[in-house]
Coordinates of C-alpha atoms in Angstrom, one line a residue:
Chain A
M1 CA 0.1 -0.4 0.3
K2 CA 1.3 4.0 -0.9
K3 CA 2.4 5.8 1.9
R4 CA 0.4 8.7 2.6
V5 CA 2.8 12.1 3.0
A6 CA 1.9 15.4 3.8
I7 CA 3.8 18.0 1.3
S8 CA 4.2 21.2 3.3
V9 CA 4.0 23.6 0.4
G10 CA 7.4 26.2 1.6
D11 CA 7.5 29.6 1.1
L12 CA 5.0 30.3 -2.1
N13 CA 6.8 33.0 -3.2
G14 CA 9.6 30.5 -4.1
I15 CA 9.6 27.8 -6.1
G16 CA 8.5 24.9 -4.2
I17 CA 4.7 24.8 -5.4
E18 CA 6.0 25.0 -8.6
L19 CA 7.8 21.8 -8.0
A20 CA 5.2 20.4 -6.4
L21 CA 2.5 21.2 -9.2
R22 CA 4.9 20.0 -12.0
N23 CA 5.9 16.4 -10.7
H24 CA 2.4 15.6 -9.2
K25 CA 1.8 12.6 -11.4
E26 CA 5.1 11.4 -10.5
V27 CA 5.2 11.8 -6.7
K28 CA 1.4 10.4 -7.1
D29 CA 2.9 7.0 -8.5
L30 CA 4.9 6.8 -5.8
V31 CA 2.6 7.9 -3.0
E32 CA -0.4 9.5 -1.5
P33 CA 0.3 13.0 -1.5
L34 CA -1.9 15.5 1.0
Y35 CA -0.4 19.2 0.0
I36 CA -1.0 21.9 2.9
I37 CA -2.3 24.7 1.2
D38 CA -5.7 26.3 0.5
K39 CA -7.7 26.1 -2.2
D40 CA -7.4 29.9 -3.1
M41 CA -4.0 30.2 -2.8
L42 CA -3.3 27.2 -5.0
E43 CA -5.8 29.0 -7.8
Q44 CA -3.5 31.6 -7.5
V45 CA -0.8 30.0 -8.0
S46 CA -2.1 28.0 -10.6
K47 CA -3.0 31.3 -12.7
L48 CA 0.5 32.8 -12.1
L49 CA 2.2 29.7 -13.7
S50 CA -0.5 29.2 -16.4
I51 CA -0.6 25.7 -15.0
D52 CA -3.9 23.9 -14.3
I53 CA -4.3 21.9 -10.9
P54 CA -4.1 18.4 -11.4
K55 CA -7.6 17.0 -10.9
D56 CA -6.5 14.7 -7.9
F57 CA -4.3 17.7 -6.3
K58 CA -5.5 16.5 -2.9
T59 CA -5.4 19.3 -0.7
I60 CA -6.1 20.6 3.3
S61 CA -6.0 23.8 4.5
P62 CA -3.1 25.2 7.1
N63 CA -5.8 27.3 8.8
T64 CA -4.4 30.6 8.2
H65 CA -4.3 33.9 5.9
Y66 CA -4.7 34.3 2.1
F67 CA -2.0 36.7 0.9
K68 CA -1.0 38.0 -2.5
I69 CA 1.8 36.0 -3.6
K70 CA 4.9 38.2 -4.9
A71 CA 7.2 36.2 -6.7
G72 CA 10.9 36.3 -5.4
V73 CA 10.1 38.5 -2.5
I74 CA 11.3 37.9 1.2
D75 CA 7.6 38.5 2.9
A76 CA 6.4 38.0 6.2
K77 CA 3.2 36.8 5.2
S78 CA 4.5 34.1 2.9
G79 CA 6.7 33.4 5.8
A80 CA 3.9 32.8 8.4
Y81 CA 1.7 30.7 5.8
S82 CA 4.8 28.5 5.0
F83 CA 5.4 28.0 8.9
A84 CA 1.6 27.0 8.9
S85 CA 1.8 24.3 6.4
F86 CA 4.6 22.9 7.8
K87 CA 2.7 22.8 11.4
K88 CA -0.5 21.6 9.7
G89 CA 2.1 19.0 8.4
V90 CA 3.4 17.4 11.5
E91 CA 0.1 17.7 13.4
L92 CA -1.1 15.4 10.8
C93 CA 2.4 13.1 11.4
K94 CA 1.4 13.2 15.0
E95 CA -2.2 11.9 14.6
N96 CA -1.4 9.4 12.0
S97 CA -3.5 11.1 9.1
V98 CA -0.5 10.6 7.1
D99 CA 2.6 8.5 7.4
A100 CA 5.6 11.0 6.9
I101 CA 6.0 14.5 5.9
C102 CA 8.0 16.1 2.9
T103 CA 9.1 19.7 3.4
L104 CA 9.4 22.0 0.4
P105 CA 11.9 24.8 0.9
I106 CA 11.1 27.7 3.3
H107 CA 12.9 31.1 3.7
K108 CA 14.4 32.0 6.9
K109 CA 14.5 35.6 6.5
A110 CA 10.8 35.1 6.2
W111 CA 10.0 33.0 8.7
E112 CA 12.2 36.0 10.7
E113 CA 9.9 38.8 9.5
A114 CA 7.0 36.7 10.5
K115 CA 8.4 36.3 14.2
I116 CA 8.5 33.0 14.1
A117 CA 11.0 31.6 16.9
Y118 CA 12.8 29.0 14.4
K119 CA 15.5 29.1 12.8
G120 CA 14.7 26.7 10.3
H121 CA 12.5 23.2 9.9
T122 CA 14.8 21.1 12.1
D123 CA 14.9 23.7 14.6
A124 CA 11.3 24.0 15.1
L125 CA 11.2 20.0 15.1
R126 CA 13.4 19.8 17.8
D127 CA 11.2 22.2 20.1
F128 CA 8.0 20.8 19.1
F129 CA 9.6 17.1 20.3
K130 CA 11.7 18.2 22.5
K131 CA 14.0 15.9 21.2
E132 CA 17.3 15.8 19.6
A133 CA 16.9 15.4 15.7
I134 CA 19.7 13.7 14.0
M135 CA 20.5 15.8 10.8
M136 CA 21.1 13.3 7.9
L137 CA 21.5 14.3 4.2
G138 CA 22.2 12.4 1.3
S139 CA 21.5 10.9 -1.7
P140 CA 20.1 7.4 -2.8
K141 CA 24.1 6.4 -3.1
M142 CA 25.2 8.2 0.0
Y143 CA 23.8 9.2 3.4
V144 CA 25.6 11.1 5.7
G145 CA 24.4 11.8 9.4
L146 CA 25.7 15.0 11.3
Y147 CA 27.1 14.1 15.0
T148 CA 27.5 18.1 15.1
E149 CA 25.8 20.3 12.7
H150 CA 25.8 24.2 13.0
I151 CA 28.6 25.1 15.5
P152 CA 31.9 27.0 15.2
L153 CA 34.6 24.5 13.8
K154 CA 36.8 25.4 17.1
D155 CA 34.1 24.2 19.2
V156 CA 33.7 20.3 17.2
P157 CA 37.1 18.7 19.2
K158 CA 35.4 19.4 22.6
A159 CA 31.8 17.9 21.8
I160 CA 33.7 14.7 20.8
D161 CA 32.4 12.7 23.7
E162 CA 32.6 8.8 24.2
Q163 CA 28.4 8.5 25.7
R164 CA 27.3 11.3 23.4
L165 CA 28.8 9.7 20.6
F166 CA 27.7 6.0 21.5
Q167 CA 24.0 7.4 22.1
F168 CA 23.8 9.2 18.6
F169 CA 25.4 5.7 17.1
I170 CA 22.7 3.6 18.5
D171 CA 19.9 6.3 17.3
F172 CA 21.3 6.1 14.1
Y173 CA 21.2 2.7 13.8
R174 CA 17.8 2.4 15.0
E175 CA 16.6 4.6 12.0
T176 CA 18.7 3.4 9.1
K177 CA 19.3 -0.5 10.1
A178 CA 22.2 -0.2 8.0
K179 CA 24.1 -3.1 7.8
E180 CA 27.8 -1.5 7.4
I181 CA 27.9 2.7 9.0
A182 CA 31.2 4.1 8.0
V183 CA 32.3 6.6 11.3
L184 CA 34.8 9.1 10.0
G185 CA 37.5 10.3 12.4
L186 CA 38.1 13.6 13.4
N187 CA 41.6 14.6 12.7
P188 CA 43.8 14.8 9.4
H189 CA 44.7 10.7 8.5
A190 CA 42.8 9.7 11.7
G191 CA 44.9 11.0 13.9
D192 CA 47.8 9.1 12.4
Y193 CA 47.9 6.9 15.8
G194 CA 47.8 10.1 17.9
V195 CA 50.5 12.1 16.2
L196 CA 47.7 14.4 14.9
G197 CA 45.2 14.6 17.5
N198 CA 43.6 12.0 19.8
E199 CA 40.0 12.0 19.6
E200 CA 39.9 9.1 17.1
S201 CA 40.8 7.2 20.3
T202 CA 36.9 8.2 22.0
I203 CA 35.7 7.5 19.0
E204 CA 37.1 4.2 18.4
R205 CA 35.7 3.4 22.1
S206 CA 32.2 4.7 21.4
I207 CA 32.2 2.3 18.0
V208 CA 33.1 -0.4 20.3
R209 CA 30.6 0.1 22.7
A210 CA 27.8 0.3 20.3
N211 CA 29.0 -3.0 18.3
E212 CA 28.7 -4.6 21.3
Y213 CA 25.5 -3.4 22.4
L214 CA 24.0 -4.0 18.5
P215 CA 23.2 -7.4 17.1
N216 CA 25.7 -7.3 14.3
S217 CA 28.4 -4.6 14.7
P218 CA 27.3 -2.2 12.1
F219 CA 30.1 0.5 12.7
L220 CA 33.5 0.8 11.2
G221 CA 35.8 3.3 11.5
P222 CA 37.4 5.7 12.4
L223 CA 38.2 5.9 8.8
V224 CA 41.0 8.3 7.6
P225 CA 38.5 11.2 6.4
D226 CA 40.0 11.6 3.4
I227 CA 40.2 8.5 2.0
A228 CA 36.4 7.4 3.1
F229 CA 34.5 9.3 0.3
T230 CA 37.6 7.6 -2.7
P231 CA 35.5 5.5 -5.1
T232 CA 36.5 2.2 -3.7
L233 CA 34.8 3.1 -0.1
R234 CA 32.2 4.3 -1.5
D235 CA 31.0 1.7 -3.3
R236 CA 31.2 0.0 0.0
F237 CA 29.2 2.5 2.2
K238 CA 26.0 4.0 1.8
Y239 CA 25.8 5.4 5.6
Y240 CA 28.4 7.5 7.0
I241 CA 28.7 9.6 10.3
A242 CA 30.7 12.5 9.9
M243 CA 32.1 14.7 13.2
Y244 CA 31.3 17.9 11.7
H245 CA 29.2 19.7 9.2
D246 CA 31.6 20.4 6.2
Q247 CA 33.3 16.8 6.7
G248 CA 30.2 15.3 5.2
L249 CA 28.5 18.1 3.1
I250 CA 31.5 18.7 1.1
P251 CA 32.1 15.4 -0.6
L252 CA 28.5 14.9 -0.5
K253 CA 27.9 18.3 -2.5
A254 CA 30.6 17.9 -4.5
L255 CA 29.4 14.3 -5.8
Y256 CA 25.7 14.3 -5.4
F257 CA 25.0 18.4 -5.2
D258 CA 21.7 18.5 -7.4
E259 CA 20.1 15.1 -6.1
S260 CA 20.9 15.3 -2.4
I261 CA 18.0 15.3 0.0
N262 CA 17.6 16.1 4.2
V263 CA 16.1 13.8 6.6
S264 CA 15.3 14.6 10.3
L265 CA 16.1 11.2 12.1
N266 CA 15.4 10.4 15.9
L267 CA 12.0 12.0 15.9
P268 CA 8.1 10.5 16.6
I269 CA 7.8 11.0 12.7
L270 CA 9.6 10.8 9.5
R271 CA 10.2 14.2 8.0
T272 CA 11.9 14.6 4.7
S273 CA 13.0 17.5 2.8
V274 CA 14.4 18.8 -0.6
D275 CA 18.2 20.0 0.0
H276 CA 17.7 23.6 -1.8
G277 CA 16.6 26.9 -1.1
T278 CA 13.3 28.6 -2.4
A279 CA 15.2 29.6 -5.4
F280 CA 14.0 33.4 -5.6
D281 CA 15.7 34.3 -8.6
I282 CA 13.9 31.8 -11.1
A283 CA 10.6 31.4 -8.9
Y284 CA 7.5 32.1 -11.3
K285 CA 9.4 32.5 -14.3
G286 CA 9.0 29.5 -16.4
K287 CA 12.4 28.2 -15.9
Y288 CA 13.7 24.6 -15.7
L289 CA 13.1 23.0 -12.3
N290 CA 15.4 20.3 -11.2
K291 CA 12.9 17.5 -9.6
K292 CA 15.9 15.0 -8.5
S293 CA 16.2 16.6 -4.9
Y294 CA 12.4 16.7 -4.3
I295 CA 11.6 12.9 -5.7
N296 CA 14.7 12.0 -3.7
A297 CA 12.7 13.4 -0.9
I298 CA 9.6 11.3 -1.5
K299 CA 11.3 8.2 -2.6
Y300 CA 13.1 8.0 0.8
I301 CA 9.8 7.8 2.5
T302 CA 8.6 4.7 0.5
S303 CA 12.0 2.8 1.2
T304 CA 11.6 3.0 5.4
T305 CA 9.8 0.3 7.5
N306 CA 8.4 2.8 9.5
Chain B
M1 CA 62.6 23.0 -25.7
K2 CA 61.9 19.8 -23.2
K3 CA 62.4 20.2 -19.8
R4 CA 65.0 18.3 -18.0
V5 CA 63.3 16.2 -14.9
A6 CA 65.0 14.6 -12.5
I7 CA 62.9 11.3 -11.5
S8 CA 64.1 10.1 -8.0
V9 CA 63.0 5.9 -7.7
G10 CA 61.3 6.0 -4.5
D11 CA 61.3 2.6 -2.4
L12 CA 62.3 0.1 -5.0
N13 CA 60.9 -2.8 -2.9
G14 CA 57.5 -0.9 -4.1
I15 CA 56.0 0.1 -7.4
G16 CA 57.6 3.4 -8.2
I17 CA 60.3 2.0 -10.7
E18 CA 57.8 0.1 -12.6
L19 CA 55.8 3.0 -13.1
A20 CA 58.9 4.4 -14.4
L21 CA 59.7 2.0 -16.8
R22 CA 56.4 1.0 -18.3
N23 CA 55.7 4.4 -18.8
H24 CA 59.1 5.9 -20.2
K25 CA 58.1 6.4 -23.5
E26 CA 55.0 8.6 -22.6
V27 CA 57.4 10.5 -20.5
K28 CA 60.0 11.1 -22.6
D29 CA 57.8 12.6 -25.1
L30 CA 57.2 15.1 -22.4
V31 CA 60.4 15.7 -20.9
E32 CA 64.1 14.6 -21.0
P33 CA 63.7 12.4 -18.6
L34 CA 67.1 11.4 -16.0
Y35 CA 66.3 8.4 -13.4
I36 CA 68.5 8.5 -10.4
I37 CA 69.3 4.6 -10.1
D38 CA 72.2 2.5 -10.1
K39 CA 72.3 0.3 -13.4
D40 CA 73.2 -3.0 -11.3
M41 CA 70.1 -2.1 -9.3
L42 CA 68.0 -0.9 -12.6
E43 CA 69.7 -4.5 -14.0
Q44 CA 67.8 -6.2 -11.0
V45 CA 64.6 -4.4 -11.1
S46 CA 64.8 -5.5 -14.8
K47 CA 65.0 -9.1 -14.1
L48 CA 62.6 -9.2 -11.4
L49 CA 59.8 -7.6 -13.6
S50 CA 61.0 -9.1 -16.9
I51 CA 60.9 -5.8 -18.5
D52 CA 63.7 -4.7 -20.8
I53 CA 65.5 -1.4 -19.8
P54 CA 64.8 0.9 -22.9
K55 CA 67.5 1.9 -25.0
D56 CA 67.2 5.6 -24.0
F57 CA 66.6 5.4 -20.1
K58 CA 69.3 7.8 -19.0
T59 CA 70.1 7.4 -15.7
I60 CA 72.9 8.5 -12.9
S61 CA 74.0 7.0 -9.7
P62 CA 72.8 8.1 -6.3
N63 CA 75.9 7.5 -5.0
T64 CA 75.2 4.5 -2.6
H65 CA 75.0 0.9 -1.7
Y66 CA 73.6 -2.0 -3.7
F67 CA 71.2 -3.8 -1.8
K68 CA 69.0 -7.2 -2.9
I69 CA 65.0 -5.7 -3.5
K70 CA 62.5 -7.9 -1.7
A71 CA 59.0 -7.1 -3.1
G72 CA 57.0 -5.4 -0.8
V73 CA 59.1 -5.7 1.9
I74 CA 60.1 -2.8 4.6
D75 CA 63.8 -2.6 4.8
A76 CA 66.1 0.0 5.6
K77 CA 68.3 -0.5 2.9
S78 CA 65.6 0.6 0.2
G79 CA 64.5 3.2 2.7
A80 CA 68.5 4.8 2.4
Y81 CA 68.7 4.1 -1.3
S82 CA 65.2 5.8 -1.7
F83 CA 66.6 8.6 0.1
A84 CA 69.8 9.0 -1.6
S85 CA 68.2 9.2 -4.9
F86 CA 65.8 12.0 -3.4
K87 CA 68.6 13.7 -2.2
K88 CA 70.7 13.3 -5.6
G89 CA 67.3 14.5 -7.3
V90 CA 67.2 18.0 -5.5
E91 CA 71.1 18.5 -5.6
L92 CA 70.6 17.9 -9.5
C93 CA 67.9 20.7 -9.2
K94 CA 70.1 23.2 -6.8
E95 CA 73.1 23.3 -9.7
N96 CA 70.6 23.5 -12.6
S97 CA 71.6 20.2 -14.1
V98 CA 67.7 19.7 -14.4
D99 CA 64.6 22.2 -14.3
A100 CA 62.6 19.8 -11.9
I101 CA 62.4 16.8 -9.8
C102 CA 59.3 14.5 -9.8
T103 CA 59.4 12.2 -7.0
L104 CA 58.2 8.5 -6.9
P105 CA 56.3 7.2 -4.1
I106 CA 58.7 6.0 -1.2
H107 CA 58.2 4.3 2.3
K108 CA 58.0 6.4 5.8
K109 CA 58.8 3.5 7.6
A110 CA 61.7 2.1 6.0
W111 CA 63.0 5.4 6.2
E112 CA 62.5 5.3 9.8
E113 CA 64.3 2.6 9.6
A114 CA 67.2 3.9 7.4
K115 CA 67.7 6.1 10.6
I116 CA 66.6 9.4 8.3
A117 CA 65.3 12.3 10.3
Y118 CA 62.5 13.3 8.2
K119 CA 59.1 12.1 8.0
G120 CA 58.6 12.3 4.1
H121 CA 59.7 14.5 1.1
T122 CA 58.1 17.2 1.9
D123 CA 59.6 17.4 4.9
A124 CA 63.1 16.9 4.3
L125 CA 62.9 19.6 1.6
R126 CA 62.0 22.2 4.2
D127 CA 64.8 21.7 6.1
F128 CA 67.2 21.6 2.9
F129 CA 66.0 24.7 1.8
K130 CA 65.2 26.0 5.2
K131 CA 61.7 27.6 3.6
E132 CA 58.1 26.7 4.2
A133 CA 57.1 24.9 1.2
I134 CA 53.6 25.1 0.4
M135 CA 51.7 21.9 -0.1
M136 CA 49.6 21.8 -3.1
L137 CA 47.6 18.7 -4.2
G138 CA 45.6 18.4 -7.3
S139 CA 44.6 16.8 -10.6
P140 CA 44.9 19.0 -13.9
K141 CA 40.9 20.4 -13.4
M142 CA 41.7 21.1 -10.0
Y143 CA 44.5 22.0 -7.2
V144 CA 44.0 22.7 -3.4
G145 CA 46.7 24.6 -1.4
L146 CA 46.7 23.8 2.3
Y147 CA 47.2 27.0 4.3
T148 CA 47.6 24.2 7.5
E149 CA 48.5 20.7 6.8
H150 CA 49.6 18.2 9.3
I151 CA 48.2 19.3 12.6
P152 CA 45.2 18.3 14.8
L153 CA 41.8 19.9 13.9
K154 CA 41.3 21.5 17.1
D155 CA 45.0 23.4 16.3
V156 CA 43.5 24.8 13.2
P157 CA 41.2 27.7 14.4
K158 CA 44.0 28.8 15.9
A159 CA 46.4 28.9 13.1
I160 CA 43.9 31.4 11.2
D161 CA 46.4 34.6 11.2
E162 CA 46.0 37.7 9.2
Q163 CA 49.8 38.4 8.7
R164 CA 50.3 34.5 7.7
L165 CA 47.6 34.4 5.5
F166 CA 48.5 37.3 3.6
Q167 CA 51.8 35.6 2.8
F168 CA 50.6 32.4 2.2
F169 CA 48.3 34.1 -0.7
I170 CA 51.3 36.1 -2.0
D171 CA 53.5 33.2 -1.9
F172 CA 50.7 31.0 -3.8
Y173 CA 50.2 33.6 -6.5
R174 CA 53.6 34.2 -6.9
E175 CA 54.1 30.4 -7.5
T176 CA 50.5 29.2 -9.8
K177 CA 50.1 32.8 -11.4
A178 CA 46.7 32.0 -11.3
K179 CA 43.7 34.5 -12.5
E180 CA 41.7 33.5 -10.1
I181 CA 42.1 31.9 -6.7
A182 CA 39.0 30.3 -4.3
V183 CA 39.7 30.8 -0.8
L184 CA 37.5 28.9 1.5
G185 CA 35.8 30.0 4.9
L186 CA 37.0 27.9 7.8
N187 CA 33.4 27.2 9.5
P188 CA 29.9 26.0 8.3
H189 CA 28.3 28.3 5.9
A190 CA 31.8 30.0 6.3
G191 CA 30.4 31.1 9.7
D192 CA 27.1 32.6 8.6
Y193 CA 28.0 36.4 9.5
G194 CA 29.8 35.7 12.5
V195 CA 26.8 33.3 14.1
L196 CA 28.8 29.8 13.5
G197 CA 32.2 31.5 14.1
N198 CA 34.2 34.6 13.4
E199 CA 37.7 33.0 11.9
E200 CA 36.3 34.1 8.3
S201 CA 36.6 38.1 9.2
T202 CA 40.3 37.5 9.5
I203 CA 40.1 35.3 6.5
E204 CA 38.7 38.4 4.8
R205 CA 41.1 40.8 5.6
S206 CA 44.1 38.9 4.7
I207 CA 42.2 38.5 0.8
V208 CA 41.5 42.5 0.9
R209 CA 45.0 43.0 1.6
A210 CA 46.5 40.2 -1.1
N211 CA 44.4 41.4 -3.7
E212 CA 45.5 45.3 -3.3
Y213 CA 49.2 44.2 -2.9
L214 CA 49.0 42.2 -5.8
P215 CA 47.9 43.4 -9.7
N216 CA 44.8 41.6 -10.2
S217 CA 43.1 41.1 -7.2
P218 CA 43.1 37.1 -8.3
F219 CA 41.7 35.7 -4.7
L220 CA 37.7 35.3 -3.9
G221 CA 36.3 34.2 -0.8
P222 CA 35.9 33.3 2.1
L223 CA 33.8 31.1 0.4
V224 CA 31.2 28.4 1.8
P225 CA 32.9 25.5 2.3
D226 CA 30.4 23.0 1.3
I227 CA 29.1 25.0 -2.0
A228 CA 33.3 25.6 -3.2
F229 CA 32.9 22.0 -4.9
T230 CA 29.7 22.0 -6.3
P231 CA 30.2 21.7 -10.3
T232 CA 29.5 25.3 -11.3
L233 CA 32.1 26.5 -8.9
R234 CA 34.0 23.7 -9.6
D235 CA 33.7 25.3 -13.5
R236 CA 35.0 28.6 -12.5
F237 CA 37.8 27.9 -10.2
K238 CA 40.8 25.3 -10.6
Y239 CA 42.9 26.5 -7.6
Y240 CA 41.5 26.5 -4.5
I241 CA 42.8 27.3 -0.5
A242 CA 41.9 25.2 2.0
M243 CA 42.2 26.2 5.8
Y244 CA 42.8 22.6 6.8
H245 CA 43.9 19.4 5.4
D246 CA 40.8 17.2 5.4
Q247 CA 38.9 20.8 3.8
G248 CA 40.8 20.3 0.7
L249 CA 42.0 16.8 0.2
I250 CA 38.2 15.0 1.2
P251 CA 36.6 17.2 -2.4
L252 CA 40.0 16.4 -3.9
K253 CA 39.8 12.6 -3.1
A254 CA 36.3 12.0 -3.6
L255 CA 36.8 13.7 -7.2
Y256 CA 39.9 13.0 -8.8
F257 CA 41.3 10.3 -6.4
D258 CA 43.4 8.3 -9.0
E259 CA 44.8 11.0 -10.8
S260 CA 45.9 13.6 -8.2
I261 CA 49.9 14.9 -7.7
N262 CA 51.6 16.5 -4.8
V263 CA 53.5 19.8 -6.0
S264 CA 55.5 21.6 -3.5
L265 CA 55.8 25.3 -3.9
N266 CA 57.5 28.1 -2.8
L267 CA 60.9 26.4 -2.9
P268 CA 64.1 27.4 -4.7
I269 CA 63.2 24.1 -7.1
L270 CA 60.3 22.6 -8.2
R271 CA 58.9 19.1 -6.8
T272 CA 56.3 17.4 -8.3
S273 CA 55.1 13.8 -7.0
V274 CA 52.8 11.3 -7.5
D275 CA 50.1 11.6 -4.8
H276 CA 50.4 7.3 -3.8
G277 CA 52.3 5.3 -2.0
T278 CA 54.6 1.8 -2.9
A279 CA 51.8 -0.3 -3.0
F280 CA 53.2 -3.0 -1.2
D281 CA 50.9 -5.1 -2.0
I282 CA 50.9 -5.3 -5.9
A283 CA 54.6 -4.4 -5.9
Y284 CA 56.7 -6.8 -8.8
K285 CA 53.5 -8.9 -9.0
G286 CA 52.3 -8.0 -12.7
K287 CA 49.0 -6.1 -11.2
Y288 CA 47.8 -3.0 -13.6
L289 CA 49.2 0.0 -12.5
N290 CA 47.5 3.1 -12.8
K291 CA 49.7 5.9 -14.7
K292 CA 47.9 8.8 -14.0
S293 CA 49.0 10.6 -11.2
Y294 CA 52.5 9.9 -12.5
I295 CA 52.0 11.1 -16.3
N296 CA 50.0 14.0 -14.3
A297 CA 53.4 14.6 -12.1
I298 CA 54.7 15.0 -15.2
K299 CA 52.7 16.9 -16.7
Y300 CA 52.5 20.0 -14.6
I301 CA 56.2 20.1 -14.8
T302 CA 55.8 21.3 -18.6
S303 CA 52.8 23.5 -17.6
T304 CA 54.9 25.6 -15.5
T305 CA 56.9 28.7 -16.8
N306 CA 59.8 28.5 -14.3

C-alpha cells in the first residue's frame, strides 16, 4: 500500500509549489500526497504559473490567512503561511493521518520577519518534540549523518564525547537499520596513531561499545576522512557518520549536489526535505526546475519500514 | 625545448620503478627524464619484472649502496636508497642540471628504519632549503593549496592568522599565477555572518590585503566550504586554498582520487610527486598499475613557466 505523505508547500513566493504541481504525477505514482495549501492560494499559483491544477491534487487547509503572492520576495505573510503549512503537516503526522511529511523549502528570513521563533524546520521539530533530531543528508547512493551541525569548527573537538557518540550511534542505527555504517575520524589521517590528534581514541571506544550493544556490529571506523569518500569505499558504504558539518557535506555536495535530500531522524515522525532553497531568482519565471532532490525526498519515505 | 626532469625512483621494493619503466616512452615524449638509479639496481629490477631496459633510459647514480630488492618489504637498505635517490635529484635541481624533480613514492617506515630524520619528502625539502614549502595537491582540473597541513583539527582555528594568511596568499599566487583563486572559509556556511564562528573576518581581511598588494585581485572568498566544490564553482575555479587538510583533500580525493598529484611550492626548486604510496601489496606482481598520477606529475612540470 502506498504511504500517505503530507507535503508542506514552503514559501509560496519561491519554487516549492511549482515543483509540487509539475511533479504531481510522478509523486502520486510513488505515494499518496496530501498538499497543505488552501484552494484559493493554489488557484493564485495556478494562474501565475499558467499550470492547471491536476484533478487529483488533494489538499488540506493550513488554517491561516490568504495573502497575495509576490514572486521572489521575502515577505512576512508568505513566511507565516509556510510555517502554518509545515505545522499542519507535523500535526497530521502526529495524529497518524499521514505516514510522513516532506517539506518544500521555506525562507529563513521570511520566518524571521513573520516573528517565527525558529531558524528552520529542524530547529522547530526539536522544539515541537523536545528531542534531539539527527540531521542526515544524502542521495540514494550516500547518506551522511551529522554528529555535530551548526557550530563553529573550534567547538567540534570538545564535542567529541564517548557517551554522546555512543547514543548517537545507537539512534542512527535504529533509524537506518544499515548493515554497515562508516564512522569518520576527526583529524587528518584519523590522527595517525595519536600524532595528529587523539579524539579518534574516544570515537573508537564509542564504536566498540555500540557494536557490542547492537546485534550485528554495524559500525566501522574511525576511517581516515580523506580516504573515506574515494570510489572504493563509496562502493562499500552507503551510510556515513561525520563528526562535523563540512566533513560530511563537502563530499556529498561535490558528488551529488543536485540530488541530495535532508532527513530528520530520531523523532516520533519521519520528515524528509529537499536540500535546496526557495530559489527566489527563478521563481515563477518558467525556468527549468531540477526535480531530483524533491523526488528523492519522496522516494526516501517509500524506502523506510516505519 | 623539453624540460629536464630528475626522477627519483622511490622505494625500490615498491611500484615506483615499475611505473617509471612502463611509462618511459610517454614520459620521454613530454620531458627529458633522468632517472636516479644505479645500473646494477636497474638490471635487478629489469630481471625481477621481466621488462627490458629501454635503450634511451638515461640514469645517474645516487652514489649509495647496492642492495637486494625484496618486493613489498619494509627494509632499511631500500629506505636509505630511496632517500639517496631523492637527495641526488634535489642536488641536480640546485645546480641547474635539471629543471625540476618528480619523486616516486618512498615508504616512511623504511626511512625511519634507515634512521633518516625526515617524515617524508616535503619535510626533508623544508629542512634542505630552510623554507616553508607550500603543499598543493591536485589534478589538472583542480588544485588545492593547504594553509595548514598535518596538525590536529583543534589547532586549526588558532592558526588562522591575518599576517600568515596574507603571506601564504602572496606566495601561492607567485607560484601559480592563477587568475582566480578560491579561498575557503573555516566554519560551516563560512560562519554565517559570525553566528557560526568568526575566523572568516580574519580570512577576509587577508584576502583584501593580498588583492590590494597584487595587480589583478586574484583572491575570492571566503567561500562557503560545502558549496565551493559543487559543479558550478568547480567550473569556475581551478585553484583553491583550504584552511585545513581534510577540507581540501576530502573533495579532491572524492572527485579525482586516482589522478591527483602533490606539488611543493614556494621553494627554490620545483618538485612534483605522485599522490599514492609504494603499493607494496602489488609490487613486482605484474598487476595493473594506474599511471595517471605519475603522468600528471610530469605534465605539471611542463605546464609551468619557471
